[in-house]
Coordinates of C-alpha atoms in Angstrom, one line a residue:
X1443 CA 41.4 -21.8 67.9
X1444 CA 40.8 -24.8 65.9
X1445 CA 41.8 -24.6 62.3
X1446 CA 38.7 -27.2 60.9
X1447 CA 35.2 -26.2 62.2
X1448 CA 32.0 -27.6 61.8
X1449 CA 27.7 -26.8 62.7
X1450 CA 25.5 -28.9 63.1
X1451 CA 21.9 -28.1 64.1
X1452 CA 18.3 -29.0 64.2
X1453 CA 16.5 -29.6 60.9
X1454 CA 13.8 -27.0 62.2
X1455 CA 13.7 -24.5 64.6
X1456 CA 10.5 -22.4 65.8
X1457 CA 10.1 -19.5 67.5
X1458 CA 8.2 -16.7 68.4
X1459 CA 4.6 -15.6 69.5
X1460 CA 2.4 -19.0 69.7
X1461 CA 5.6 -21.0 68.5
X1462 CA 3.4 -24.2 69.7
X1463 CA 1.0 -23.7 67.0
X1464 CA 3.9 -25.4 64.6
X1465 CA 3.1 -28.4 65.5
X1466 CA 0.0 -29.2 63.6
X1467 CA 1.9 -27.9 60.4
X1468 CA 5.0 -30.2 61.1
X1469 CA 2.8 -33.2 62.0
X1470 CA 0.6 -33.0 59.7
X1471 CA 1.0 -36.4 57.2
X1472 CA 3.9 -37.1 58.3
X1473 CA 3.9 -38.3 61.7
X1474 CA 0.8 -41.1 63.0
X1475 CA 2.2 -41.6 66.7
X1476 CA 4.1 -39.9 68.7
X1477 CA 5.1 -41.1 72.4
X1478 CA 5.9 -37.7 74.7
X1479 CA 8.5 -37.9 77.5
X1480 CA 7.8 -35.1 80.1
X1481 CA 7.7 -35.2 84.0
X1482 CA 5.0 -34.7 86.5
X1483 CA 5.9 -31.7 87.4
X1484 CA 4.9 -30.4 83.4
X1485 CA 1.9 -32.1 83.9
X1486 CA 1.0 -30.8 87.0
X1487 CA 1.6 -27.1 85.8
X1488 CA -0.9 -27.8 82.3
X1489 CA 1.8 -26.9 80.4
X1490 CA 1.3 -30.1 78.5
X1491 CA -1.9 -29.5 77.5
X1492 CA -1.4 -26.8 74.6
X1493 CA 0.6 -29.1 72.7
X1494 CA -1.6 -32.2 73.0
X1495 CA -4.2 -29.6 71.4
X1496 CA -1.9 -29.3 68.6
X1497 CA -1.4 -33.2 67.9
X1498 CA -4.6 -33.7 68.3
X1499 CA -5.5 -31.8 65.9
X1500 CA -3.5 -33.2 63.5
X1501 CA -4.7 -36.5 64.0
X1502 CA -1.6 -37.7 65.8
X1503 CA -2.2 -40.4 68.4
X1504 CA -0.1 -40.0 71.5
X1505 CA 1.0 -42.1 74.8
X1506 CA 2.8 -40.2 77.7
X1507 CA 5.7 -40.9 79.6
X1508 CA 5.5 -39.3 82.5
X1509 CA 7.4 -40.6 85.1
X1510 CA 10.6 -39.4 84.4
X1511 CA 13.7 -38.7 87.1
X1512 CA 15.4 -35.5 87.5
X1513 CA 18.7 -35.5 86.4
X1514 CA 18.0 -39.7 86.1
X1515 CA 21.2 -42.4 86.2
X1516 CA 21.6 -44.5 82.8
X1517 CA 19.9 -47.7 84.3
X1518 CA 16.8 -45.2 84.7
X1519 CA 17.0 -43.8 81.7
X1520 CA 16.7 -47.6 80.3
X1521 CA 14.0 -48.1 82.0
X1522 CA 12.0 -45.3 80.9
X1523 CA 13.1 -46.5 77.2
X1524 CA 12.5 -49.7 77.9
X1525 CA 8.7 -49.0 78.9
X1526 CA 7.8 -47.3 75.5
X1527 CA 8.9 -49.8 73.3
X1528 CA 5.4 -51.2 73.2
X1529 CA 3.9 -48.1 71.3
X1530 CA 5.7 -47.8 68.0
X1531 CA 6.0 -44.5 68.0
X1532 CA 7.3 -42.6 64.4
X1533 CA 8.2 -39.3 66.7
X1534 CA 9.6 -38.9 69.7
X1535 CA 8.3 -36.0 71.7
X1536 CA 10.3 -34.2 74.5
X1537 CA 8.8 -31.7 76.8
X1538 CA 10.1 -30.6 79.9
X1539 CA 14.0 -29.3 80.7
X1540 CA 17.1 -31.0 80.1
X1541 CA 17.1 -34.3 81.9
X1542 CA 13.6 -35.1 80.2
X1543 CA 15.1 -33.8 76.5
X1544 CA 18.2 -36.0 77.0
X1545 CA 16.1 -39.6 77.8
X1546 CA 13.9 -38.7 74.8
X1547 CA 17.0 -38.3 72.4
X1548 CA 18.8 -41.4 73.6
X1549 CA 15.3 -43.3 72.7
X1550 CA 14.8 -41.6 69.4
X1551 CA 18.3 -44.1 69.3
X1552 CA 17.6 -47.0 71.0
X1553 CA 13.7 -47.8 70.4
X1554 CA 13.4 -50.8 68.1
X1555 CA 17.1 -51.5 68.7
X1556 CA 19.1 -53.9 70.9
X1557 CA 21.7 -51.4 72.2
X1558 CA 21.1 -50.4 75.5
X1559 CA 22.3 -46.9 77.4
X1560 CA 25.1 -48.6 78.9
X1561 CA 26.5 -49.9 75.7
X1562 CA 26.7 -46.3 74.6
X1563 CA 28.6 -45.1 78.0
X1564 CA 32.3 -46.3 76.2
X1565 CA 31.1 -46.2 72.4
X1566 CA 28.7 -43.7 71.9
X1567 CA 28.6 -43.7 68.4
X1568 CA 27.5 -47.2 67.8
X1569 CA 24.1 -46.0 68.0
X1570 CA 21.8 -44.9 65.0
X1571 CA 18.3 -42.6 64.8
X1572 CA 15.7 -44.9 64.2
X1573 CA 12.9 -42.3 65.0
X1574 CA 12.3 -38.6 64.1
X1575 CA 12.5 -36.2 67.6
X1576 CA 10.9 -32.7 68.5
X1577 CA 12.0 -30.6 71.2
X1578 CA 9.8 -28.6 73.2
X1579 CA 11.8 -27.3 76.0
X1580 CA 10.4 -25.8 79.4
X1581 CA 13.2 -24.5 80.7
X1582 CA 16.0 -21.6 79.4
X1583 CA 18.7 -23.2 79.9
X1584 CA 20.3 -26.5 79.6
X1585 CA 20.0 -26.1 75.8
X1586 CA 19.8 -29.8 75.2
X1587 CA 17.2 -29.3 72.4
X1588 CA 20.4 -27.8 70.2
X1589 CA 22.7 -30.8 71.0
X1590 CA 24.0 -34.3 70.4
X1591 CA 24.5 -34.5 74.2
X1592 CA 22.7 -36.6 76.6
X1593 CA 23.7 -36.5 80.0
X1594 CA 23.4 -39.5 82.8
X1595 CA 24.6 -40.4 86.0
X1596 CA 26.9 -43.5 86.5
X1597 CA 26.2 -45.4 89.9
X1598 CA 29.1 -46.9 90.3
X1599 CA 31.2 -44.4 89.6
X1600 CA 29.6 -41.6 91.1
X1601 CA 30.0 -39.5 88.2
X1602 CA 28.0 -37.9 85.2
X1603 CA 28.9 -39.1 81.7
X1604 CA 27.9 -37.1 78.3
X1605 CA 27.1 -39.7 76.0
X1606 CA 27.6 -37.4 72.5
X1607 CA 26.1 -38.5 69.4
X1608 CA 25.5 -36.4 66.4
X1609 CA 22.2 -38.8 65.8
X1610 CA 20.5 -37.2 68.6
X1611 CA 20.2 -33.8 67.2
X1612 CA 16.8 -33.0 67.3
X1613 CA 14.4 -33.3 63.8
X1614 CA 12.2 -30.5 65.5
X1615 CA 12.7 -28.0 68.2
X1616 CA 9.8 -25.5 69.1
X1617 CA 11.0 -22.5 71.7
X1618 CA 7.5 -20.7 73.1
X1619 CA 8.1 -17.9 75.8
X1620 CA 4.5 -19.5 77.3
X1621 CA 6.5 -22.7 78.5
X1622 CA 8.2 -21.4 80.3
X1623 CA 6.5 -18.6 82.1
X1624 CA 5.1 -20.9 85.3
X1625 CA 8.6 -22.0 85.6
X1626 CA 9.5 -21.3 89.4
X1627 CA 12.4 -19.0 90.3
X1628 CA 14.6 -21.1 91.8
X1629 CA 14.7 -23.2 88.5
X1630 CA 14.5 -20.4 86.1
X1631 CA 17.8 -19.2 87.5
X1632 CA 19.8 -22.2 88.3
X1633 CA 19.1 -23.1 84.2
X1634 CA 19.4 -19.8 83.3
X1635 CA 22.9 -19.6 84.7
X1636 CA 23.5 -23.3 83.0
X1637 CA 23.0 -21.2 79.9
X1638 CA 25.6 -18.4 80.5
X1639 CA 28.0 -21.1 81.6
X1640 CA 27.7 -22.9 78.4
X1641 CA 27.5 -19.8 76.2
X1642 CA 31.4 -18.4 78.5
X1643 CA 32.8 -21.3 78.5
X1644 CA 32.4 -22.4 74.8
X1645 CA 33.7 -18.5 74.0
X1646 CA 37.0 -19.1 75.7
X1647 CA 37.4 -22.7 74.6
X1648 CA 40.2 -23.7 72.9
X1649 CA 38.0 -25.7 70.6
X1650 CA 36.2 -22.1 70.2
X1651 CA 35.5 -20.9 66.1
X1652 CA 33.7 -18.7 64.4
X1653 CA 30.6 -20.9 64.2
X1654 CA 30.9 -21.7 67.9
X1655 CA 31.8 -17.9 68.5
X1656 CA 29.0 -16.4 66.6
X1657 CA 26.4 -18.1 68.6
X1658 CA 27.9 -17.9 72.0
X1659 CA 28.5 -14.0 72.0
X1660 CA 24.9 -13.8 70.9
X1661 CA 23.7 -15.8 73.7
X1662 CA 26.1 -14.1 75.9
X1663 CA 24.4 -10.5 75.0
X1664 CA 21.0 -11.9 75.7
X1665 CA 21.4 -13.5 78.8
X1666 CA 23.3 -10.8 80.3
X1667 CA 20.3 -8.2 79.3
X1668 CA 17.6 -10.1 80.1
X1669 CA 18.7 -12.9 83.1
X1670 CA 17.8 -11.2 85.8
X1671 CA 13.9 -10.0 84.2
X1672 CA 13.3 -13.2 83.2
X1673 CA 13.7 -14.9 86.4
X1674 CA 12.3 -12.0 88.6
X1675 CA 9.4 -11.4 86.5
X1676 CA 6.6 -13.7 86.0
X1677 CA 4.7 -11.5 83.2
X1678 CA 8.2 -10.5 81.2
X1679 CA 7.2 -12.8 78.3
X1680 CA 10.0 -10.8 76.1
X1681 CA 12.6 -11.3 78.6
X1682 CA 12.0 -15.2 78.4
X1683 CA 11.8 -15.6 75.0
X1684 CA 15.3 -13.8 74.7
X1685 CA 16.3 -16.5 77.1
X1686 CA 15.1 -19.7 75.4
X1687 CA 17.0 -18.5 72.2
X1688 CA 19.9 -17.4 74.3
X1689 CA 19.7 -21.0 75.8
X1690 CA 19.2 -22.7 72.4
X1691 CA 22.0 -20.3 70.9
X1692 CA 24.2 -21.6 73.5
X1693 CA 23.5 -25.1 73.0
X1694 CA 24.1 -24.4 69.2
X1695 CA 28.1 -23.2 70.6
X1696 CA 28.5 -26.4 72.3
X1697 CA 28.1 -28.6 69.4
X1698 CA 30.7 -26.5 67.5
X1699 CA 33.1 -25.8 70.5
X1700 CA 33.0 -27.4 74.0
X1701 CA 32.1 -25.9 77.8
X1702 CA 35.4 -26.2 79.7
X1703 CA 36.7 -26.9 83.3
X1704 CA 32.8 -25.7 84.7
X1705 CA 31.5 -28.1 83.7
X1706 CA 33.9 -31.3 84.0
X1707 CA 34.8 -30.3 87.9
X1708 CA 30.7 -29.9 88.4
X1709 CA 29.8 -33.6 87.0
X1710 CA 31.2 -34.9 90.0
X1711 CA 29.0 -32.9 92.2
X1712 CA 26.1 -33.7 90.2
X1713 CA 27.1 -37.8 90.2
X1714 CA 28.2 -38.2 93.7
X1715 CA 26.0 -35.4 95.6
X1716 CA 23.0 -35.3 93.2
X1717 CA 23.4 -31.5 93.2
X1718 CA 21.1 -30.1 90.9
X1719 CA 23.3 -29.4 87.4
X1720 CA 22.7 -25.8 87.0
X1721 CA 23.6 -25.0 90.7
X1722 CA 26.9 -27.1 90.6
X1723 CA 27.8 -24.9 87.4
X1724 CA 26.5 -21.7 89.2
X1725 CA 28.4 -22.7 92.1
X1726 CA 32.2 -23.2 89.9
X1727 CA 31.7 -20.5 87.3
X1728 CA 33.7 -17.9 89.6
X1729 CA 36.6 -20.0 90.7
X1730 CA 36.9 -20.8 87.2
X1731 CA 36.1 -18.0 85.4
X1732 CA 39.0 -16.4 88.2
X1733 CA 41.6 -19.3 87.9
X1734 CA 41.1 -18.5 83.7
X1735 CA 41.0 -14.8 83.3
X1736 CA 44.6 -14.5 83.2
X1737 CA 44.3 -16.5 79.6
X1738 CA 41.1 -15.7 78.8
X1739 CA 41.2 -11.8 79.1
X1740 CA 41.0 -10.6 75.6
X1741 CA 37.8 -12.8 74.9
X1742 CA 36.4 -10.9 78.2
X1743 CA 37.2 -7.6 76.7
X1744 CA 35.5 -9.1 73.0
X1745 CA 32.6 -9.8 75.4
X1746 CA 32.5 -6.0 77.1
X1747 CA 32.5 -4.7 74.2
X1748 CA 30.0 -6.0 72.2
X1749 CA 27.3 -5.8 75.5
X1750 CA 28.8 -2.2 76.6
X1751 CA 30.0 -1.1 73.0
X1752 CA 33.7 0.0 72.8
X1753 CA 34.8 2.7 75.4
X1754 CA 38.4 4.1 74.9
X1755 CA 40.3 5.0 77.0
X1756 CA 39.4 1.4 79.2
X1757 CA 42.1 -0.9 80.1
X1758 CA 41.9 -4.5 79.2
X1759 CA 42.0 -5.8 82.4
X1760 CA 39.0 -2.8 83.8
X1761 CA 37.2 -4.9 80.5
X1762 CA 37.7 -8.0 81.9
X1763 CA 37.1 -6.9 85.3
X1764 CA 33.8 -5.6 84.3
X1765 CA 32.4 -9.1 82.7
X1766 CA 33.9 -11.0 85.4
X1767 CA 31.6 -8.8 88.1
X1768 CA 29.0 -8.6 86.1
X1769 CA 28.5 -12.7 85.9
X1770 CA 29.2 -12.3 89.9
X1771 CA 26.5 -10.3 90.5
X1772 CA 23.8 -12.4 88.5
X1773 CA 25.0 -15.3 90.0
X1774 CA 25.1 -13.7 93.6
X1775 CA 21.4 -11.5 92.1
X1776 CA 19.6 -14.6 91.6
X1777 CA 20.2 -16.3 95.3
X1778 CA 22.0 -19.4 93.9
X1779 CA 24.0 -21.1 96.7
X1780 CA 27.6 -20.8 96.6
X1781 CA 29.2 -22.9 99.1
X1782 CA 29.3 -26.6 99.1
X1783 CA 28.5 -27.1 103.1
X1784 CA 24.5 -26.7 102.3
X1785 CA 24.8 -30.0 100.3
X1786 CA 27.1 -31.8 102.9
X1787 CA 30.7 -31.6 101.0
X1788 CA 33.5 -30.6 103.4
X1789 CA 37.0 -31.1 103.0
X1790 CA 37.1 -34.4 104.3
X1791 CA 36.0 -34.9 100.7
X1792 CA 38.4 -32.8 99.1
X1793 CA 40.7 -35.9 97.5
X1794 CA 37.8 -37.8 95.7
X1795 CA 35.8 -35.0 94.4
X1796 CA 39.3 -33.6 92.4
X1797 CA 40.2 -36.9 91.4
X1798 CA 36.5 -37.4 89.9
X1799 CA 37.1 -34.2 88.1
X1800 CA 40.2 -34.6 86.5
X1801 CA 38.7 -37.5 85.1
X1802 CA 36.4 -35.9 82.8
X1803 CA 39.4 -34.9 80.0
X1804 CA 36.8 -35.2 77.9
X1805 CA 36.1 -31.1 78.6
X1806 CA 39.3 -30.2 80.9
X1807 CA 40.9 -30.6 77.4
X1808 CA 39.1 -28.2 76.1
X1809 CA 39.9 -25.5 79.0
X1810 CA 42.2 -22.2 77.7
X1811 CA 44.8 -22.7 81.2
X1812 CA 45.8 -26.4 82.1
X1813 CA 44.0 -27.3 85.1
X1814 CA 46.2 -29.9 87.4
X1815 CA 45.3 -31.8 90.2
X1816 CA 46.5 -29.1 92.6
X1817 CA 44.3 -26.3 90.8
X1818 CA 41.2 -28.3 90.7
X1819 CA 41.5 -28.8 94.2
X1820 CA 41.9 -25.0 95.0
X1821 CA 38.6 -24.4 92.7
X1822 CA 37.0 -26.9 95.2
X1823 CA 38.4 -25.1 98.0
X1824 CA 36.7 -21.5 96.9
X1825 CA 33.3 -23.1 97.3
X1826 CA 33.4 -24.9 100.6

């Protein structure tokens, strides 16, 4: 455990029944125009059209970006950025999931500026905020609208790269259980599970503290307990609003700790095989939740009992055993695939993908059990 901790969070957070309605309060004579990055698949559903009530009301003029890629490389991100420079925006608007939240922050940098994404890929830090961000996030899950992270894919090098910046931590985030109750199974679970991955792995990080610790247990507890309601159930409004907070809770743990081996052996995946980022986290959080129990057991039990409440007379590993199943069976519960052959990675690829993954240090670092070249390749292995 680190000996020198730090937290760093949003200015404002909002939450709660008809959280949206914050945003005549927060705009109100102090924001003019405001250009909002969402996707079409936001507009399509109307969820957009709540908060443009909102900014209208306060008198704020808007322009929409709307044409924004899933899980987008850093040469689209640019362009997206590049497009908006025009408007002169004092806010930056993001509202849609992770990918959309994470092209709005790098703008809220780069707007104005003559820094481009690709100057940020080796020095991220050379970057300032020139413009004030809110986060509206339609998704529970990535919990980008807590972060400093932006992720993009690399071309060239077939790989995802987190471009971390402490300037990108949102001004204003807004969590409302209504945005994300049209959200589609298939991606209320693949984020949902994005969220317990960030939330486990940050708790057994070796960067892990009691900032990072408070707020991952508590996101822990509320994904575990509500998960599976949230995602099945349309109408459980309850259920998803314990999910957005567990998802911005989690987000909260990454700034102070770090996700771990998950998440560095899934950005090849995501970079080379354009597997959607949740799934490819879904799809490793076994193996290496398995390969790092043996380290990781007394955080497992800490986990058991604060969900289950402390049982005597249970073994540590029976604990650990139970969290470890428990994850399992969401993971299995919500229908996420699990083996690599429905996105077209066999062995034959083996080599390359562990090779990409040991390159992300960045976060293998941060993993409780060394992972070598030889275990990331037997991770791989489990899932093909």
């Amino acid at each position: 455990m680190l000996k020198q901790y730090e937290l760093k969070m949003p200015s404002a957070v909002y939450s709660g029944e008809s959280a949206l309605e914050h945003i005549k309060g927060i705009c109100e004579g102090r924001y003019k125009k405001a250009l909002i990055f969402t996707d079409k698949g936001i507009m399509n559903a109307g969820l957009i059209e709540k908060p443009l009530k909102y900014f209208e009301e306060a008198g704020v003029e808007y322009h929409i970006l709307s044409d924004l890629p899933a899980e987008p490389s850093c040469d689209q991100a640019q362009a997206v950025i590049d497009e908006s420079e025009a408007f002169g925006p004092d806010l930056i608007v993001a509202i849609g999931g992770g990918s959309v939240m994470d092209i709005a922050k790098l703008a809220s940098m780069l707007i104005g500026g003559e820094l481009k994404v690709r100057d940020l890929l080796e020095s991220p830090k050379l970057a300032k905020k020139k413009v004030a961000s809110m986060m509206i996030p339609t998704t529970a899950g990535t919990g980008s609208e807590a972060t400093p992270n932006s992720i993009v894919a690399v071309p060239e090098k077939e790989l995802k790269v987190g471009i971390v910046n402490d300037e990108m931590i949102a001004d204003h985030v807004i969590l409302d259980g209504e945005m994300i109750k049209k959200l589609p199974r298939k991606i209320a679970a693949s984020t949902g599970i994005d969220a317990l991955c960030h939330a486990i792995e940050c708790y057994t990080s070796k960067k892990a503290n009691p900032f990072s610790d408070t707020f991952a247990m508590e996101a822990l507890e509320l994904i575990i307990n509500n998960i599976e309601k949230a995602c099945d159930d349309p109408e459980a409004i309850e259920a998803k609003n314990a999910m957005l907070i567990a998802a911005f809770y989690a987000g909260v743990a990454i700034t102070a700790s770090g996700t771990t081996a998950v998440h560095a052996l899934s950005y090849p995946l995501g970079g080379k095989y354009h597997i959607a980022h949740g799934v490819s986290n879904a799809m490793l959080l076994m193996p290496v939740m398995r390969f790092n129990e043996p380290c990781c057991r007394e955080r497992f039990c800490r986990v058991y009992d604060r969900v289950c409440g402390e049982k005597p007379g249970l073994s540590d590993e029976e604990k650990s055993a139970w969290v470890m199943d428990t994850m399992d069976r969401i993971v299995k519960h919500l229908d996420i695939p699990t083996d690599l052959k429905e996105f077209g990675v066999g062995k034959e690829d083996l080599d390359e993908l562990a090779a990409a993954g040991m390159d992300v240090q960045r976060l293998l670092v941060n993993n409780m059990r060394e992972v070598t070249l030889s275990d990331a390749k037997n991770i791989y292995l489990e899932i093909m």
